[in-house]
Amino acid sequence: VIHQFVPLDRSRWVRKFFDHWRPDLVLWVESEFWPNLLCEMGARGIPSVLVNARVSPNSYEGWRKWPVLIGRLLNNFELCLAQTDDDARKLKVLGAKRVVCRGNLKFSSAPLPFDEMEFQNLQQNIGDRSVWLAASTHPGEEAIVADAHQRIRATRRNTLAIIVPRHPARGAVIAEELRADGSVVRLRSLEEPLTCDTEFYIADSMGELGLFFRLADAAFIGGSLIPHGGQNPLEAALLGCAIVHGPNMTNFSAIVDELDAAGAIVEAASSEAIARAVGRLIDEPDERARRIVAARNIAVSKAGILDDVVSELTP
């Protein structure tokens, strides 16, 4: 495997890129269409497949205003493999010539990895405290999470909140904001110790989300209180973590619908609602266990999607 950044979408650079690499096959993932790259690919007759295709409501409405352009772009694909039946329908309306729905490849992802030694160390430091996690948070969400945590601690003093920002570089800023209210905050990047008086542990590190999902009783999925579209709830579902999310989960709407139908998740749109949902999961271990099992059953139910996609690519 060789990693190579794609060139910026200018015709001259795109031509040089293809002249150098001369690919036998192009797999284009999800939905970000770069016109020059796509059209050069089509002009050279390179077999190409749009994999795990997703069309958001906003993109769909936007592209419908430019039917000739989107039709030309989509016709560069030999095959479009849609995440959902709704995505397949939208792609057909927009002009894709061959569309098949094989499901969302995210169902085939393995559980996030973790460091066993770090897990044991943190577990020992946490002791018998209840833990909830705010995973992959974005600017504007940490203040809501902090308010929710103070509401939780009003009746459950022995509770720790772990915040994993989507972009670790924001860790110090988040810590400063939380400390301004007098909260006891520890930063993982500075190796500050997680002690019994720690209220917020900011996990501003890379590649450790699997560790913190395993430590938490419940997880709030970030990117869902703002117009971002949410993050992947299956990561929490695979690791035995009860799931709460905000109102904006459009990037994973089909997955959320399945989890919701199984009674595996809760939507919370405010700090009060988050505090109620997380507080209930802390207080009621039987309810928490029921949701964890329901979520895991959904998460592992479609592990064969990868094989289905490979069967479409093989010819």
PDB file of C-alpha atoms in Angstrom:
ATOM      1  CA  VAL A   1       0.000   0.000   0.000  1.00  0.00           C
ATOM      2  CA  ILE A   2       1.266   3.449  -0.936  1.00  0.00           C
ATOM      3  CA  HIS A   3      -0.436   6.564   0.424  1.00  0.00           C
ATOM      4  CA  GLN A   4      -0.488   9.545  -1.902  1.00  0.00           C
ATOM      5  CA  PHE A   5      -2.414  12.770  -1.412  1.00  0.00           C
ATOM      6  CA  VAL A   6      -4.798  13.522  -4.250  1.00  0.00           C
ATOM      7  CA  PRO A   7      -3.862  16.668  -6.244  1.00  0.00           C
ATOM      8  CA  LEU A   8      -5.908  19.829  -6.030  1.00  0.00           C
ATOM      9  CA  ASP A   9      -8.594  19.723  -8.703  1.00  0.00           C
ATOM     10  CA  ARG A  10      -6.854  21.569 -11.549  1.00  0.00           C
ATOM     11  CA  SER A  11      -6.757  19.901 -14.962  1.00  0.00           C
ATOM     12  CA  ARG A  12      -2.981  20.123 -15.486  1.00  0.00           C
ATOM     13  CA  TRP A  13      -2.176  18.648 -12.073  1.00  0.00           C
ATOM     14  CA  VAL A  14      -4.820  15.947 -12.418  1.00  0.00           C
ATOM     15  CA  ARG A  15      -3.374  14.868 -15.800  1.00  0.00           C
ATOM     16  CA  LYS A  16       0.138  14.659 -14.324  1.00  0.00           C
ATOM     17  CA  PHE A  17      -1.234  12.604 -11.421  1.00  0.00           C
ATOM     18  CA  PHE A  18      -2.814  10.045 -13.766  1.00  0.00           C
ATOM     19  CA  ASP A  19       0.216  10.042 -16.093  1.00  0.00           C
ATOM     20  CA  HIS A  20       2.413   9.080 -13.145  1.00  0.00           C
ATOM     21  CA  TRP A  21       0.250   6.522 -11.305  1.00  0.00           C
ATOM     22  CA  ARG A  22      -1.714   5.033 -14.249  1.00  0.00           C
ATOM     23  CA  PRO A  23      -4.248   3.183 -12.034  1.00  0.00           C
ATOM     24  CA  ASP A  24      -6.021   0.032 -13.222  1.00  0.00           C
ATOM     25  CA  LEU A  25      -9.020   0.713 -10.998  1.00  0.00           C
ATOM     26  CA  VAL A  26     -10.398   3.649  -9.015  1.00  0.00           C
ATOM     27  CA  LEU A  27     -12.505   3.240  -5.868  1.00  0.00           C
ATOM     28  CA  TRP A  28     -14.100   6.560  -4.966  1.00  0.00           C
ATOM     29  CA  VAL A  29     -15.410   6.620  -1.385  1.00  0.00           C
ATOM     30  CA  GLU A  30     -18.680   8.240  -0.266  1.00  0.00           C
ATOM     31  CA  SER A  31     -19.623  11.560  -1.831  1.00  0.00           C
ATOM     32  CA  GLU A  32     -17.051  14.304  -2.397  1.00  0.00           C
ATOM     33  CA  PHE A  33     -16.996  14.770  -6.179  1.00  0.00           C
ATOM     34  CA  TRP A  34     -14.003  16.581  -7.705  1.00  0.00           C
ATOM     35  CA  PRO A  35     -14.997  17.373 -11.327  1.00  0.00           C
ATOM     36  CA  ASN A  36     -11.590  17.430 -13.048  1.00  0.00           C
ATOM     37  CA  LEU A  37     -10.423  14.266 -11.321  1.00  0.00           C
ATOM     38  CA  LEU A  38     -13.638  12.442 -12.179  1.00  0.00           C
ATOM     39  CA  CYS A  39     -13.785  13.594 -15.798  1.00  0.00           C
ATOM     40  CA  GLU A  40     -10.118  12.768 -16.457  1.00  0.00           C
ATOM     41  CA  MET A  41     -10.716   9.331 -14.964  1.00  0.00           C
ATOM     42  CA  GLY A  42     -13.659   8.825 -17.303  1.00  0.00           C
ATOM     43  CA  ALA A  43     -11.834  10.201 -20.344  1.00  0.00           C
ATOM     44  CA  ARG A  44      -9.044   7.658 -19.839  1.00  0.00           C
ATOM     45  CA  GLY A  45     -11.550   4.812 -19.541  1.00  0.00           C
ATOM     46  CA  ILE A  46     -10.298   3.722 -16.130  1.00  0.00           C
ATOM     47  CA  PRO A  47     -12.763   1.292 -14.494  1.00  0.00           C
ATOM     48  CA  SER A  48     -14.213   3.089 -11.458  1.00  0.00           C
ATOM     49  CA  VAL A  49     -16.667   2.401  -8.660  1.00  0.00           C
ATOM     50  CA  LEU A  50     -18.298   4.751  -6.174  1.00  0.00           C
ATOM     51  CA  VAL A  51     -18.076   2.836  -2.877  1.00  0.00           C
ATOM     52  CA  ASN A  52     -20.230   3.350   0.242  1.00  0.00           C
ATOM     53  CA  ALA A  53     -22.055   6.107  -1.604  1.00  0.00           C
ATOM     54  CA  ARG A  54     -24.034   8.590   0.459  1.00  0.00           C
ATOM     55  CA  VAL A  55     -26.093  11.583  -0.707  1.00  0.00           C
ATOM     56  CA  SER A  56     -27.101  13.967   2.077  1.00  0.00           C
ATOM     57  CA  PRO A  57     -30.418  15.846   1.805  1.00  0.00           C
ATOM     58  CA  ASN A  58     -28.598  19.151   1.242  1.00  0.00           C
ATOM     59  CA  SER A  59     -26.343  17.682  -1.451  1.00  0.00           C
ATOM     60  CA  TYR A  60     -29.309  16.073  -3.160  1.00  0.00           C
ATOM     61  CA  GLU A  61     -31.286  19.310  -3.336  1.00  0.00           C
ATOM     62  CA  GLY A  62     -28.201  21.212  -4.459  1.00  0.00           C
ATOM     63  CA  TRP A  63     -27.285  18.764  -7.240  1.00  0.00           C
ATOM     64  CA  ARG A  64     -30.863  18.675  -8.551  1.00  0.00           C
ATOM     65  CA  LYS A  65     -30.364  22.302  -9.591  1.00  0.00           C
ATOM     66  CA  TRP A  66     -27.461  21.171 -11.823  1.00  0.00           C
ATOM     67  CA  PRO A  67     -28.762  17.966 -13.440  1.00  0.00           C
ATOM     68  CA  VAL A  68     -26.472  18.064 -16.484  1.00  0.00           C
ATOM     69  CA  LEU A  69     -23.327  18.529 -14.409  1.00  0.00           C
ATOM     70  CA  ILE A  70     -24.080  15.852 -11.801  1.00  0.00           C
ATOM     71  CA  GLY A  71     -25.228  13.455 -14.507  1.00  0.00           C
ATOM     72  CA  ARG A  72     -21.944  13.914 -16.340  1.00  0.00           C
ATOM     73  CA  LEU A  73     -19.934  13.367 -13.149  1.00  0.00           C
ATOM     74  CA  LEU A  74     -21.834  10.237 -12.096  1.00  0.00           C
ATOM     75  CA  ASN A  75     -21.537   8.721 -15.558  1.00  0.00           C
ATOM     76  CA  ASN A  76     -17.807   8.361 -14.989  1.00  0.00           C
ATOM     77  CA  PHE A  77     -18.587   5.496 -12.598  1.00  0.00           C
ATOM     78  CA  GLU A  78     -19.092   1.973 -13.872  1.00  0.00           C
ATOM     79  CA  LEU A  79     -20.996   1.184 -10.675  1.00  0.00           C
ATOM     80  CA  CYS A  80     -22.298   3.024  -7.611  1.00  0.00           C
ATOM     81  CA  LEU A  81     -22.573   1.011  -4.385  1.00  0.00           C
ATOM     82  CA  ALA A  82     -25.057   2.845  -2.159  1.00  0.00           C
ATOM     83  CA  GLN A  83     -25.189   2.760   1.645  1.00  0.00           C
ATOM     84  CA  THR A  84     -29.002   2.714   1.779  1.00  0.00           C
ATOM     85  CA  ASP A  85     -32.001   2.250  -0.501  1.00  0.00           C
ATOM     86  CA  ASP A  86     -32.668   5.989  -0.178  1.00  0.00           C
ATOM     87  CA  ASP A  87     -29.123   6.813  -1.304  1.00  0.00           C
ATOM     88  CA  ALA A  88     -29.595   4.417  -4.241  1.00  0.00           C
ATOM     89  CA  ARG A  89     -32.825   6.169  -5.232  1.00  0.00           C
ATOM     90  CA  LYS A  90     -31.173   9.604  -5.097  1.00  0.00           C
ATOM     91  CA  LEU A  91     -28.222   8.445  -7.198  1.00  0.00           C
ATOM     92  CA  LYS A  92     -30.572   7.077  -9.864  1.00  0.00           C
ATOM     93  CA  VAL A  93     -32.539  10.331  -9.952  1.00  0.00           C
ATOM     94  CA  LEU A  94     -29.287  12.291 -10.300  1.00  0.00           C
ATOM     95  CA  GLY A  95     -28.249  10.207 -13.303  1.00  0.00           C
ATOM     96  CA  ALA A  96     -26.041   7.319 -12.149  1.00  0.00           C
ATOM     97  CA  LYS A  97     -26.160   4.564 -14.780  1.00  0.00           C
ATOM     98  CA  ARG A  98     -25.829   1.493 -12.513  1.00  0.00           C
ATOM     99  CA  VAL A  99     -26.623   1.537  -8.802  1.00  0.00           C
ATOM    100  CA  VAL A 100     -26.619  -1.331  -6.308  1.00  0.00           C
ATOM    101  CA  CYS A 101     -27.357  -1.093  -2.580  1.00  0.00           C
ATOM    102  CA  ARG A 102     -25.078  -3.364  -0.531  1.00  0.00           C
ATOM    103  CA  GLY A 103     -25.266  -1.473   2.783  1.00  0.00           C
ATOM    104  CA  ASN A 104     -22.941   0.695   4.836  1.00  0.00           C
ATOM    105  CA  LEU A 105     -19.324  -0.503   5.018  1.00  0.00           C
ATOM    106  CA  LYS A 106     -19.042   0.956   8.512  1.00  0.00           C
ATOM    107  CA  PHE A 107     -20.882  -2.165   9.722  1.00  0.00           C
ATOM    108  CA  SER A 108     -17.803  -4.158   8.705  1.00  0.00           C
ATOM    109  CA  SER A 109     -15.387  -2.147  10.843  1.00  0.00           C
ATOM    110  CA  ALA A 110     -13.565  -3.991  13.602  1.00  0.00           C
ATOM    111  CA  PRO A 111     -13.851  -2.682  17.184  1.00  0.00           C
ATOM    112  CA  LEU A 112     -11.503   0.224  17.829  1.00  0.00           C
ATOM    113  CA  PRO A 113      -8.172  -0.954  19.318  1.00  0.00           C
ATOM    114  CA  PHE A 114      -6.848  -0.076  22.772  1.00  0.00           C
ATOM    115  CA  ASP A 115      -3.772  -0.418  24.978  1.00  0.00           C
ATOM    116  CA  GLU A 116      -4.441  -3.016  27.689  1.00  0.00           C
ATOM    117  CA  MET A 117      -1.858  -1.528  30.078  1.00  0.00           C
ATOM    118  CA  GLU A 118      -3.299   1.969  29.735  1.00  0.00           C
ATOM    119  CA  PHE A 119      -6.789   0.580  30.275  1.00  0.00           C
ATOM    120  CA  GLN A 120      -5.752  -1.071  33.532  1.00  0.00           C
ATOM    121  CA  ASN A 121      -3.940   2.058  34.745  1.00  0.00           C
ATOM    122  CA  LEU A 122      -6.882   4.338  34.063  1.00  0.00           C
ATOM    123  CA  GLN A 123      -9.359   1.857  35.479  1.00  0.00           C
ATOM    124  CA  GLN A 124      -7.337   1.739  38.685  1.00  0.00           C
ATOM    125  CA  ASN A 125      -7.253   5.548  38.896  1.00  0.00           C
ATOM    126  CA  ILE A 126     -10.992   5.804  38.270  1.00  0.00           C
ATOM    127  CA  GLY A 127     -11.827   3.217  40.925  1.00  0.00           C
ATOM    128  CA  ASP A 128     -15.537   2.855  41.650  1.00  0.00           C
ATOM    129  CA  ARG A 129     -16.565   6.125  40.018  1.00  0.00           C
ATOM    130  CA  SER A 130     -19.264   6.241  37.344  1.00  0.00           C
ATOM    131  CA  VAL A 131     -17.873   7.382  33.994  1.00  0.00           C
ATOM    132  CA  TRP A 132     -19.515   8.926  30.965  1.00  0.00           C
ATOM    133  CA  LEU A 133     -17.843   9.968  27.746  1.00  0.00           C
ATOM    134  CA  ALA A 134     -18.383  12.804  25.289  1.00  0.00           C
ATOM    135  CA  ALA A 135     -16.830  11.374  22.119  1.00  0.00           C
ATOM    136  CA  SER A 136     -15.514  13.375  19.151  1.00  0.00           C
ATOM    137  CA  THR A 137     -16.865  16.735  20.308  1.00  0.00           C
ATOM    138  CA  HIS A 138     -16.788  19.873  18.189  1.00  0.00           C
ATOM    139  CA  PRO A 139     -16.537  23.587  19.136  1.00  0.00           C
ATOM    140  CA  GLY A 140     -19.645  24.710  20.992  1.00  0.00           C
ATOM    141  CA  GLU A 141     -20.467  21.246  22.317  1.00  0.00           C
ATOM    142  CA  GLU A 142     -18.085  21.092  25.270  1.00  0.00           C
ATOM    143  CA  ALA A 143     -19.913  23.906  27.104  1.00  0.00           C
ATOM    144  CA  ILE A 144     -23.175  21.957  26.798  1.00  0.00           C
ATOM    145  CA  VAL A 145     -21.453  18.769  27.943  1.00  0.00           C
ATOM    146  CA  ALA A 146     -19.942  20.624  30.911  1.00  0.00           C
ATOM    147  CA  ASP A 147     -23.341  21.974  31.976  1.00  0.00           C
ATOM    148  CA  ALA A 148     -24.830  18.483  31.653  1.00  0.00           C
ATOM    149  CA  HIS A 149     -22.043  17.080  33.832  1.00  0.00           C
ATOM    150  CA  GLN A 150     -22.638  19.607  36.576  1.00  0.00           C
ATOM    151  CA  ARG A 151     -26.313  18.650  36.562  1.00  0.00           C
ATOM    152  CA  ILE A 152     -25.356  14.963  36.806  1.00  0.00           C
ATOM    153  CA  ARG A 153     -22.928  15.657  39.670  1.00  0.00           C
ATOM    154  CA  ALA A 154     -25.583  17.559  41.611  1.00  0.00           C
ATOM    155  CA  THR A 155     -26.972  14.197  42.731  1.00  0.00           C
ATOM    156  CA  ARG A 156     -24.118  11.871  41.730  1.00  0.00           C
ATOM    157  CA  ARG A 157     -20.927  13.459  43.048  1.00  0.00           C
ATOM    158  CA  ASN A 158     -18.863  10.381  42.304  1.00  0.00           C
ATOM    159  CA  THR A 159     -19.102  10.791  38.525  1.00  0.00           C
ATOM    160  CA  LEU A 160     -16.304  11.522  36.030  1.00  0.00           C
ATOM    161  CA  ALA A 161     -16.724  13.019  32.560  1.00  0.00           C
ATOM    162  CA  ILE A 162     -14.189  12.190  29.844  1.00  0.00           C
ATOM    163  CA  ILE A 163     -14.144  14.510  26.824  1.00  0.00           C
ATOM    164  CA  VAL A 164     -12.446  13.368  23.620  1.00  0.00           C
ATOM    165  CA  PRO A 165     -12.380  16.329  21.193  1.00  0.00           C
ATOM    166  CA  ARG A 166     -12.625  15.502  17.503  1.00  0.00           C
ATOM    167  CA  HIS A 167      -9.487  17.594  16.990  1.00  0.00           C
ATOM    168  CA  PRO A 168      -6.966  16.966  19.813  1.00  0.00           C
ATOM    169  CA  ALA A 169      -5.248  20.331  19.297  1.00  0.00           C
ATOM    170  CA  ARG A 170      -8.264  21.958  20.946  1.00  0.00           C
ATOM    171  CA  GLY A 171      -7.604  20.185  24.259  1.00  0.00           C
ATOM    172  CA  ALA A 172      -5.852  23.091  25.999  1.00  0.00           C
ATOM    173  CA  VAL A 173      -8.556  25.573  24.958  1.00  0.00           C
ATOM    174  CA  ILE A 174     -11.302  23.272  26.241  1.00  0.00           C
ATOM    175  CA  ALA A 175      -9.463  22.812  29.550  1.00  0.00           C
ATOM    176  CA  GLU A 176      -9.074  26.572  29.963  1.00  0.00           C
ATOM    177  CA  GLU A 177     -12.777  27.141  29.343  1.00  0.00           C
ATOM    178  CA  LEU A 178     -13.800  24.487  31.869  1.00  0.00           C
ATOM    179  CA  ARG A 179     -11.333  25.707  34.510  1.00  0.00           C
ATOM    180  CA  ALA A 180     -12.773  29.217  34.219  1.00  0.00           C
ATOM    181  CA  ASP A 181     -15.855  27.886  36.011  1.00  0.00           C
ATOM    182  CA  GLY A 182     -13.748  26.397  38.792  1.00  0.00           C
ATOM    183  CA  SER A 183     -13.903  22.815  37.526  1.00  0.00           C
ATOM    184  CA  VAL A 184     -11.055  20.380  38.227  1.00  0.00           C
ATOM    185  CA  VAL A 185      -9.704  19.426  34.813  1.00  0.00           C
ATOM    186  CA  ARG A 186      -6.858  17.140  33.756  1.00  0.00           C
ATOM    187  CA  LEU A 187      -5.228  17.020  30.310  1.00  0.00           C
ATOM    188  CA  ARG A 188      -4.012  13.709  28.946  1.00  0.00           C
ATOM    189  CA  SER A 189      -1.538  15.343  26.552  1.00  0.00           C
ATOM    190  CA  LEU A 190       0.299  16.870  29.544  1.00  0.00           C
ATOM    191  CA  GLU A 191       0.174  13.558  31.430  1.00  0.00           C
ATOM    192  CA  GLU A 192      -1.730  15.233  34.258  1.00  0.00           C
ATOM    193  CA  PRO A 193      -2.849  12.561  36.756  1.00  0.00           C
ATOM    194  CA  LEU A 194      -6.463  11.441  36.850  1.00  0.00           C
ATOM    195  CA  THR A 195      -7.251  11.759  40.574  1.00  0.00           C
ATOM    196  CA  CYS A 196     -10.339  11.254  42.730  1.00  0.00           C
ATOM    197  CA  ASP A 197     -11.189  14.983  42.589  1.00  0.00           C
ATOM    198  CA  THR A 198     -10.967  15.191  38.764  1.00  0.00           C
ATOM    199  CA  GLU A 199     -14.280  16.316  37.286  1.00  0.00           C
ATOM    200  CA  PHE A 200     -13.255  16.414  33.611  1.00  0.00           C
ATOM    201  CA  TYR A 201     -10.537  14.354  31.929  1.00  0.00           C
ATOM    202  CA  ILE A 202      -9.684  15.824  28.501  1.00  0.00           C
ATOM    203  CA  ALA A 203      -8.366  13.002  26.313  1.00  0.00           C
ATOM    204  CA  ASP A 204      -6.620  15.170  23.721  1.00  0.00           C
ATOM    205  CA  SER A 205      -4.728  12.310  22.119  1.00  0.00           C
ATOM    206  CA  MET A 206      -4.846  10.460  18.812  1.00  0.00           C
ATOM    207  CA  GLY A 207      -6.120   6.924  18.242  1.00  0.00           C
ATOM    208  CA  GLU A 208      -7.325   6.240  21.787  1.00  0.00           C
ATOM    209  CA  LEU A 209     -11.088   6.475  21.422  1.00  0.00           C
ATOM    210  CA  GLY A 210     -11.355   2.687  21.746  1.00  0.00           C
ATOM    211  CA  LEU A 211      -9.754   2.947  25.181  1.00  0.00           C
ATOM    212  CA  PHE A 212     -12.256   5.503  26.452  1.00  0.00           C
ATOM    213  CA  PHE A 213     -15.343   3.782  25.046  1.00  0.00           C
ATOM    214  CA  ARG A 214     -14.283   0.715  27.059  1.00  0.00           C
ATOM    215  CA  LEU A 215     -13.945   2.773  30.254  1.00  0.00           C
ATOM    216  CA  ALA A 216     -17.318   4.535  30.020  1.00  0.00           C
ATOM    217  CA  ASP A 217     -20.774   3.417  31.088  1.00  0.00           C
ATOM    218  CA  ALA A 218     -22.396   5.740  28.558  1.00  0.00           C
ATOM    219  CA  ALA A 219     -21.228   7.839  25.628  1.00  0.00           C
ATOM    220  CA  PHE A 220     -22.588  11.018  24.092  1.00  0.00           C
ATOM    221  CA  ILE A 221     -21.807  11.090  20.354  1.00  0.00           C
ATOM    222  CA  GLY A 222     -20.303  14.428  19.354  1.00  0.00           C
ATOM    223  CA  GLY A 223     -20.920  16.422  16.210  1.00  0.00           C
ATOM    224  CA  SER A 224     -24.644  16.000  16.827  1.00  0.00           C
ATOM    225  CA  LEU A 225     -25.485  19.196  18.737  1.00  0.00           C
ATOM    226  CA  ILE A 226     -24.301  21.348  15.822  1.00  0.00           C
ATOM    227  CA  PRO A 227     -25.013  21.171  12.063  1.00  0.00           C
ATOM    228  CA  HIS A 228     -22.195  18.677  11.453  1.00  0.00           C
ATOM    229  CA  GLY A 229     -24.129  15.420  11.072  1.00  0.00           C
ATOM    230  CA  GLY A 230     -22.738  13.425  13.988  1.00  0.00           C
ATOM    231  CA  GLN A 231     -20.049  10.755  14.308  1.00  0.00           C
ATOM    232  CA  ASN A 232     -20.220   6.985  13.952  1.00  0.00           C
ATOM    233  CA  PRO A 233     -22.344   5.422  16.770  1.00  0.00           C
ATOM    234  CA  LEU A 234     -21.326   1.881  15.798  1.00  0.00           C
ATOM    235  CA  GLU A 235     -17.917   2.432  17.405  1.00  0.00           C
ATOM    236  CA  ALA A 236     -19.591   2.785  20.810  1.00  0.00           C
ATOM    237  CA  ALA A 237     -22.057  -0.030  20.091  1.00  0.00           C
ATOM    238  CA  LEU A 238     -19.240  -2.516  19.429  1.00  0.00           C
ATOM    239  CA  LEU A 239     -17.526  -1.679  22.716  1.00  0.00           C
ATOM    240  CA  GLY A 240     -20.365  -2.089  25.217  1.00  0.00           C
ATOM    241  CA  CYS A 241     -21.101   1.593  25.708  1.00  0.00           C
ATOM    242  CA  ALA A 242     -24.685   2.867  26.032  1.00  0.00           C
ATOM    243  CA  ILE A 243     -25.349   5.607  23.461  1.00  0.00           C
ATOM    244  CA  VAL A 244     -26.832   9.113  23.689  1.00  0.00           C
ATOM    245  CA  HIS A 245     -26.761  11.535  20.754  1.00  0.00           C
ATOM    246  CA  GLY A 246     -27.918  15.001  19.749  1.00  0.00           C
ATOM    247  CA  PRO A 247     -30.565  15.921  17.160  1.00  0.00           C
ATOM    248  CA  ASN A 248     -28.220  16.213  14.167  1.00  0.00           C
ATOM    249  CA  MET A 249     -27.099  12.736  13.082  1.00  0.00           C
ATOM    250  CA  THR A 250     -27.764  13.114   9.347  1.00  0.00           C
ATOM    251  CA  ASN A 251     -24.427  11.522   8.357  1.00  0.00           C
ATOM    252  CA  PHE A 252     -25.577   8.289  10.009  1.00  0.00           C
ATOM    253  CA  SER A 253     -29.359   8.604   9.756  1.00  0.00           C
ATOM    254  CA  ALA A 254     -30.016   5.044   8.554  1.00  0.00           C
ATOM    255  CA  ILE A 255     -27.836   3.535  11.296  1.00  0.00           C
ATOM    256  CA  VAL A 256     -29.491   5.740  13.924  1.00  0.00           C
ATOM    257  CA  ASP A 257     -32.940   4.687  12.680  1.00  0.00           C
ATOM    258  CA  GLU A 258     -32.016   1.021  13.164  1.00  0.00           C
ATOM    259  CA  LEU A 259     -30.575   1.617  16.611  1.00  0.00           C
ATOM    260  CA  ASP A 260     -33.589   3.673  17.602  1.00  0.00           C
ATOM    261  CA  ALA A 261     -36.041   1.016  16.399  1.00  0.00           C
ATOM    262  CA  ALA A 262     -34.203  -1.499  18.600  1.00  0.00           C
ATOM    263  CA  GLY A 263     -34.461   0.789  21.631  1.00  0.00           C
ATOM    264  CA  ALA A 264     -30.683   1.071  21.774  1.00  0.00           C
ATOM    265  CA  ILE A 265     -30.153   4.841  21.788  1.00  0.00           C
ATOM    266  CA  VAL A 266     -31.560   8.076  23.183  1.00  0.00           C
ATOM    267  CA  GLU A 267     -31.701  11.507  21.558  1.00  0.00           C
ATOM    268  CA  ALA A 268     -30.967  14.519  23.771  1.00  0.00           C
ATOM    269  CA  ALA A 269     -30.954  18.054  22.401  1.00  0.00           C
ATOM    270  CA  SER A 270     -29.934  20.075  25.473  1.00  0.00           C
ATOM    271  CA  SER A 271     -27.735  19.870  28.554  1.00  0.00           C
ATOM    272  CA  GLU A 272     -30.806  19.087  30.661  1.00  0.00           C
ATOM    273  CA  ALA A 273     -31.814  16.236  28.349  1.00  0.00           C
ATOM    274  CA  ILE A 274     -28.270  14.855  28.208  1.00  0.00           C
ATOM    275  CA  ALA A 275     -28.060  14.926  32.006  1.00  0.00           C
ATOM    276  CA  ARG A 276     -31.376  13.068  32.320  1.00  0.00           C
ATOM    277  CA  ALA A 277     -30.409  10.430  29.741  1.00  0.00           C
ATOM    278  CA  VAL A 278     -26.903   9.821  31.092  1.00  0.00           C
ATOM    279  CA  GLY A 279     -28.116   9.960  34.696  1.00  0.00           C
ATOM    280  CA  ARG A 280     -30.677   7.270  34.009  1.00  0.00           C
ATOM    281  CA  LEU A 281     -28.045   5.043  32.391  1.00  0.00           C
ATOM    282  CA  ILE A 282     -25.819   5.471  35.443  1.00  0.00           C
ATOM    283  CA  ASP A 283     -28.642   4.823  37.920  1.00  0.00           C
ATOM    284  CA  GLU A 284     -30.261   1.882  36.137  1.00  0.00           C
ATOM    285  CA  PRO A 285     -27.685  -0.803  35.251  1.00  0.00           C
ATOM    286  CA  ASP A 286     -30.368  -3.166  33.913  1.00  0.00           C
ATOM    287  CA  GLU A 287     -31.604  -0.536  31.464  1.00  0.00           C
ATOM    288  CA  ARG A 288     -28.025   0.276  30.501  1.00  0.00           C
ATOM    289  CA  ALA A 289     -27.267  -3.405  29.884  1.00  0.00           C
ATOM    290  CA  ARG A 290     -30.411  -3.813  27.767  1.00  0.00           C
ATOM    291  CA  ARG A 291     -29.436  -0.916  25.520  1.00  0.00           C
ATOM    292  CA  ILE A 292     -25.848  -2.120  25.236  1.00  0.00           C
ATOM    293  CA  VAL A 293     -26.986  -5.566  24.082  1.00  0.00           C
ATOM    294  CA  ALA A 294     -29.505  -4.086  21.616  1.00  0.00           C
ATOM    295  CA  ALA A 295     -26.872  -1.776  20.129  1.00  0.00           C
ATOM    296  CA  ARG A 296     -24.264  -4.516  19.824  1.00  0.00           C
ATOM    297  CA  ASN A 297     -26.764  -6.815  18.090  1.00  0.00           C
ATOM    298  CA  ILE A 298     -27.371  -4.145  15.452  1.00  0.00           C
ATOM    299  CA  ALA A 299     -23.653  -3.401  15.093  1.00  0.00           C
ATOM    300  CA  VAL A 300     -22.671  -7.028  14.407  1.00  0.00           C
ATOM    301  CA  SER A 301     -25.737  -7.932  12.320  1.00  0.00           C
ATOM    302  CA  LYS A 302     -24.248  -6.824   8.989  1.00  0.00           C
ATOM    303  CA  ALA A 303     -20.601  -7.759   9.253  1.00  0.00           C
ATOM    304  CA  GLY A 304     -20.930  -9.537   5.888  1.00  0.00           C
ATOM    305  CA  ILE A 305     -21.404  -6.273   3.978  1.00  0.00           C
ATOM    306  CA  LEU A 306     -17.683  -6.144   3.171  1.00  0.00           C
ATOM    307  CA  ASP A 307     -17.913  -9.540   1.458  1.00  0.00           C
ATOM    308  CA  ASP A 308     -20.924  -8.322  -0.518  1.00  0.00           C
ATOM    309  CA  VAL A 309     -19.014  -5.247  -1.680  1.00  0.00           C
ATOM    310  CA  VAL A 310     -15.981  -7.333  -2.646  1.00  0.00           C
ATOM    311  CA  SER A 311     -18.244  -9.616  -4.686  1.00  0.00           C
ATOM    312  CA  GLU A 312     -19.377  -6.555  -6.675  1.00  0.00           C
ATOM    313  CA  LEU A 313     -15.787  -5.346  -7.179  1.00  0.00           C
ATOM    314  CA  THR A 314     -14.245  -8.686  -8.138  1.00  0.00           C
ATOM    315  CA  PRO A 315     -15.445  -8.785 -11.789  1.00  0.00           C
TER     316      PRO A 315
END
